Amino acid sequence: LGGRTKALLNPGFLSIILKNSGKQSFFMIKKVSILMFFVVLTGALYAVDYDLWDSLFERYTAPVEIAGIKTVGVDYQGLKADKRFNKLISDFEKTYPQAIVGEAEKLAFWLNAYNLFALKTVAENYPTESIKATGDLFHPFANEPVATIGGKTYSLSQLKLLIRHKFKEPLIQTALSNTAVSAPDLRQEAYRPQKLREQLNDQLEKFLANPAKGFYLDSENKTLYLSLLFTWDAEDFKKDGGIINFLEKHVPPEIKDFLDNNRYKIKYFDYKWNLSQWSN
């Protein structure tokens, strides 16, 4: 039970109620009973253990380099064999998102859900060369049902669309990892509401600092290389004046100065679907 529920069950608290007489005592007990019910119910409907998440990711992820790209690899063989991974999946599927209070809490939950069920897709089909290989031309992996959360079934595409449309936050683009080496690195800890903004900014900074898949300025040849990721959901950056204006807010001053004062070409990195994996 949470601290709030424990307080309501505290003998000293209950004795104060019982000392009241007549109708006043009856209504006080009734109000407390209703409050206790909703506190306990909310805890039952939203009970994801992010400490368990952190423990698993500390055990089964590590920095690696694959196909010339630095990323975070996952030990899928170990992860799929760990019963705690199944428990984490079960916790997410038992959650009713309507019970989550607060925008940061909701966003953290959905970001973690997307990343978790991308991992589940790979783990269920491991060994595989890529998450893309778990589907086919007629059944793309991103469109296949992968999670049932709070009684509703989602594909990875539906999860991403829900997050984009509900929260309208450009920083989510580099918070979601589809397990490919060209995707943003899988964060090695759970997104948590208390430090979510810091985590999102850190994810973007790390992605832009990766010259093999995120962002690279060849000033000599006046060419800017970007991830294809930024073209897939370009409308998410419209409120910032487009992707370049958005990125200028997050790059070092000297790069912003170059982009502001020079004509340059934009090219995109090849998107490599190789699985970000690691053997522990």
Short mmCIF file of C-alpha atoms in Angstrom, two decimals, residues 12-170:
data_model
loop_
_atom_site.label_atom_id
_atom_site.label_comp_id
_atom_site.label_asym_id
_atom_site.label_seq_id
_atom_site.Cartn_x
_atom_site.Cartn_y
_atom_site.Cartn_z
CA GLY A 12 -4.61 6.82 15.42
CA PHE A 13 -6.38 8.32 12.41
CA LEU A 14 -9.25 5.84 12.64
CA SER A 15 -9.66 6.39 16.40
CA ILE A 16 -10.24 10.09 15.81
CA ILE A 17 -13.09 9.21 13.46
CA LEU A 18 -14.62 6.74 15.87
CA LYS A 19 -14.62 9.30 18.69
CA ASN A 20 -17.08 11.38 16.71
CA SER A 21 -20.69 10.65 17.38
CA GLY A 22 -23.86 10.18 15.36
CA LYS A 23 -24.31 11.35 11.79
CA GLN A 24 -20.98 13.20 11.64
CA SER A 25 -19.07 9.99 12.41
CA PHE A 26 -21.07 8.04 9.83
CA PHE A 27 -20.34 10.51 7.02
CA MET A 28 -16.65 10.78 7.92
CA ILE A 29 -16.23 6.99 7.80
CA LYS A 30 -18.14 6.86 4.52
CA LYS A 31 -15.88 9.50 2.93
CA VAL A 32 -12.74 7.74 4.15
CA SER A 33 -13.99 4.40 2.80
CA ILE A 34 -14.61 5.89 -0.63
CA LEU A 35 -11.23 7.59 -0.63
CA MET A 36 -9.49 4.38 0.45
CA PHE A 37 -11.23 2.49 -2.36
CA PHE A 38 -10.02 4.87 -5.06
CA VAL A 39 -6.49 5.07 -3.67
CA VAL A 40 -6.18 1.27 -3.60
CA LEU A 41 -7.90 0.95 -7.00
CA THR A 42 -5.56 3.46 -8.61
CA GLY A 43 -2.56 1.59 -7.26
CA ALA A 44 -3.93 -1.65 -8.69
CA LEU A 45 -4.55 -0.09 -12.11
CA TYR A 46 -1.11 1.48 -12.36
CA ALA A 47 1.67 -0.55 -10.78
CA VAL A 48 4.66 -0.52 -13.15
CA ASP A 49 7.95 -1.11 -11.35
CA TYR A 50 10.52 1.20 -12.98
CA ASP A 51 13.18 0.00 -10.57
CA LEU A 52 12.75 -3.46 -12.09
CA TRP A 53 13.14 -1.87 -15.53
CA ASP A 54 16.42 -0.23 -14.52
CA SER A 55 17.73 -3.48 -13.04
CA LEU A 56 16.99 -5.40 -16.24
CA PHE A 57 18.52 -2.81 -18.51
CA GLU A 58 21.64 -2.53 -16.38
CA ARG A 59 22.04 -6.29 -16.71
CA TYR A 60 21.20 -6.77 -20.39
CA THR A 61 22.32 -3.63 -22.27
CA ALA A 62 25.74 -2.20 -23.12
CA PRO A 63 27.37 0.26 -25.55
CA VAL A 64 28.41 -1.47 -28.79
CA GLU A 65 29.43 -0.64 -32.36
CA ILE A 66 27.59 -2.36 -35.21
CA ALA A 67 27.97 -1.65 -38.92
CA GLY A 68 30.19 1.30 -38.05
CA ILE A 69 27.56 2.89 -35.81
CA LYS A 70 27.87 3.33 -32.06
CA THR A 71 24.70 2.37 -30.27
CA VAL A 72 23.31 0.53 -27.22
CA GLY A 73 23.10 -3.22 -27.70
CA VAL A 74 20.71 -5.62 -26.00
CA ASP A 75 21.44 -9.16 -24.85
CA TYR A 76 18.19 -10.60 -26.19
CA GLN A 77 19.11 -14.17 -25.32
CA GLY A 78 19.53 -13.27 -21.66
CA LEU A 79 16.61 -10.86 -21.58
CA LYS A 80 14.06 -13.28 -23.01
CA ALA A 81 15.14 -15.97 -20.52
CA ASP A 82 14.75 -13.69 -17.50
CA LYS A 83 11.35 -14.09 -15.85
CA ARG A 84 11.51 -10.48 -14.69
CA PHE A 85 11.18 -9.37 -18.32
CA ASN A 86 7.85 -11.19 -18.59
CA LYS A 87 6.74 -9.63 -15.31
CA LEU A 88 7.55 -6.16 -16.62
CA ILE A 89 5.53 -6.83 -19.76
CA SER A 90 2.66 -8.10 -17.63
CA ASP A 91 2.76 -4.99 -15.42
CA PHE A 92 2.42 -2.74 -18.46
CA GLU A 93 -0.40 -4.78 -19.95
CA LYS A 94 -2.33 -4.74 -16.67
CA THR A 95 -2.09 -0.97 -16.44
CA TYR A 96 -5.12 1.16 -17.24
CA PRO A 97 -3.69 4.43 -18.64
CA GLN A 98 -6.79 6.32 -17.47
CA ALA A 99 -5.58 5.75 -13.90
CA ILE A 100 -2.31 7.61 -14.51
CA VAL A 101 -2.40 11.17 -13.18
CA GLY A 102 -0.19 13.91 -14.61
CA GLU A 103 1.09 14.62 -18.13
CA ALA A 104 4.70 13.73 -17.35
CA GLU A 105 3.59 10.45 -15.75
CA LYS A 106 1.49 9.60 -18.80
CA LEU A 107 4.20 10.46 -21.32
CA ALA A 108 6.84 8.49 -19.40
CA PHE A 109 4.53 5.48 -19.33
CA TRP A 110 3.83 5.51 -23.07
CA LEU A 111 7.48 6.10 -24.06
CA ASN A 112 8.53 3.17 -21.91
CA ALA A 113 5.70 1.07 -23.31
CA TYR A 114 6.80 1.64 -26.91
CA ASN A 115 10.42 0.74 -26.18
CA LEU A 116 9.45 -2.29 -24.11
CA PHE A 117 7.15 -3.77 -26.75
CA ALA A 118 9.70 -3.15 -29.49
CA LEU A 119 12.07 -5.28 -27.41
CA LYS A 120 9.32 -7.87 -26.91
CA THR A 121 8.82 -8.10 -30.68
CA VAL A 122 12.49 -8.93 -31.18
CA ALA A 123 12.76 -11.22 -28.15
CA GLU A 124 9.82 -13.34 -29.33
CA ASN A 125 11.49 -13.81 -32.73
CA TYR A 126 15.11 -14.02 -31.61
CA PRO A 127 17.48 -14.85 -33.19
CA THR A 128 16.67 -12.44 -36.02
CA GLU A 129 18.71 -10.05 -38.15
CA SER A 130 16.41 -7.11 -37.44
CA ILE A 131 13.02 -6.14 -36.12
CA LYS A 132 12.04 -5.52 -39.74
CA ALA A 133 12.68 -9.19 -40.48
CA THR A 134 10.02 -10.21 -37.95
CA GLY A 135 7.39 -9.07 -40.45
CA ASP A 136 7.01 -9.24 -44.23
CA LEU A 137 5.73 -7.24 -47.18
CA PHE A 138 2.08 -7.97 -46.36
CA HIS A 139 2.50 -7.88 -42.58
CA PRO A 140 5.01 -5.13 -41.68
CA PHE A 141 6.33 -5.56 -38.15
CA ALA A 142 5.14 -2.12 -37.05
CA ASN A 143 1.54 -2.89 -37.98
CA GLU A 144 1.28 -6.21 -36.16
CA PRO A 145 -0.50 -6.35 -32.77
CA VAL A 146 2.17 -6.36 -30.09
CA ALA A 147 0.59 -5.23 -26.83
CA THR A 148 -2.73 -5.23 -25.01
CA ILE A 149 -2.69 -2.38 -22.50
CA GLY A 150 -5.68 -1.77 -20.29
CA GLY A 151 -7.80 -4.04 -22.48
CA LYS A 152 -6.89 -2.29 -25.76
CA THR A 153 -4.62 -3.84 -28.41
CA TYR A 154 -1.86 -1.82 -30.06
CA SER A 155 0.76 -2.20 -32.77
CA LEU A 156 4.04 -0.29 -32.56
CA SER A 157 2.72 2.12 -35.20
CA GLN A 158 -0.39 2.77 -33.11
CA LEU A 159 1.66 3.31 -29.97
CA LYS A 160 3.87 5.85 -31.75
CA LEU A 161 0.88 7.62 -33.29
CA LEU A 162 -0.82 7.82 -29.90
CA ILE A 163 2.27 9.38 -28.32
CA ARG A 164 2.81 11.88 -31.15
CA HIS A 165 -0.78 13.04 -31.33
CA LYS A 166 -1.53 13.07 -27.61
CA PHE A 167 1.59 14.88 -26.41
CA LYS A 168 2.76 16.85 -29.49
CA GLU A 169 6.33 16.89 -28.22
CA PRO A 170 9.14 16.87 -30.86
#
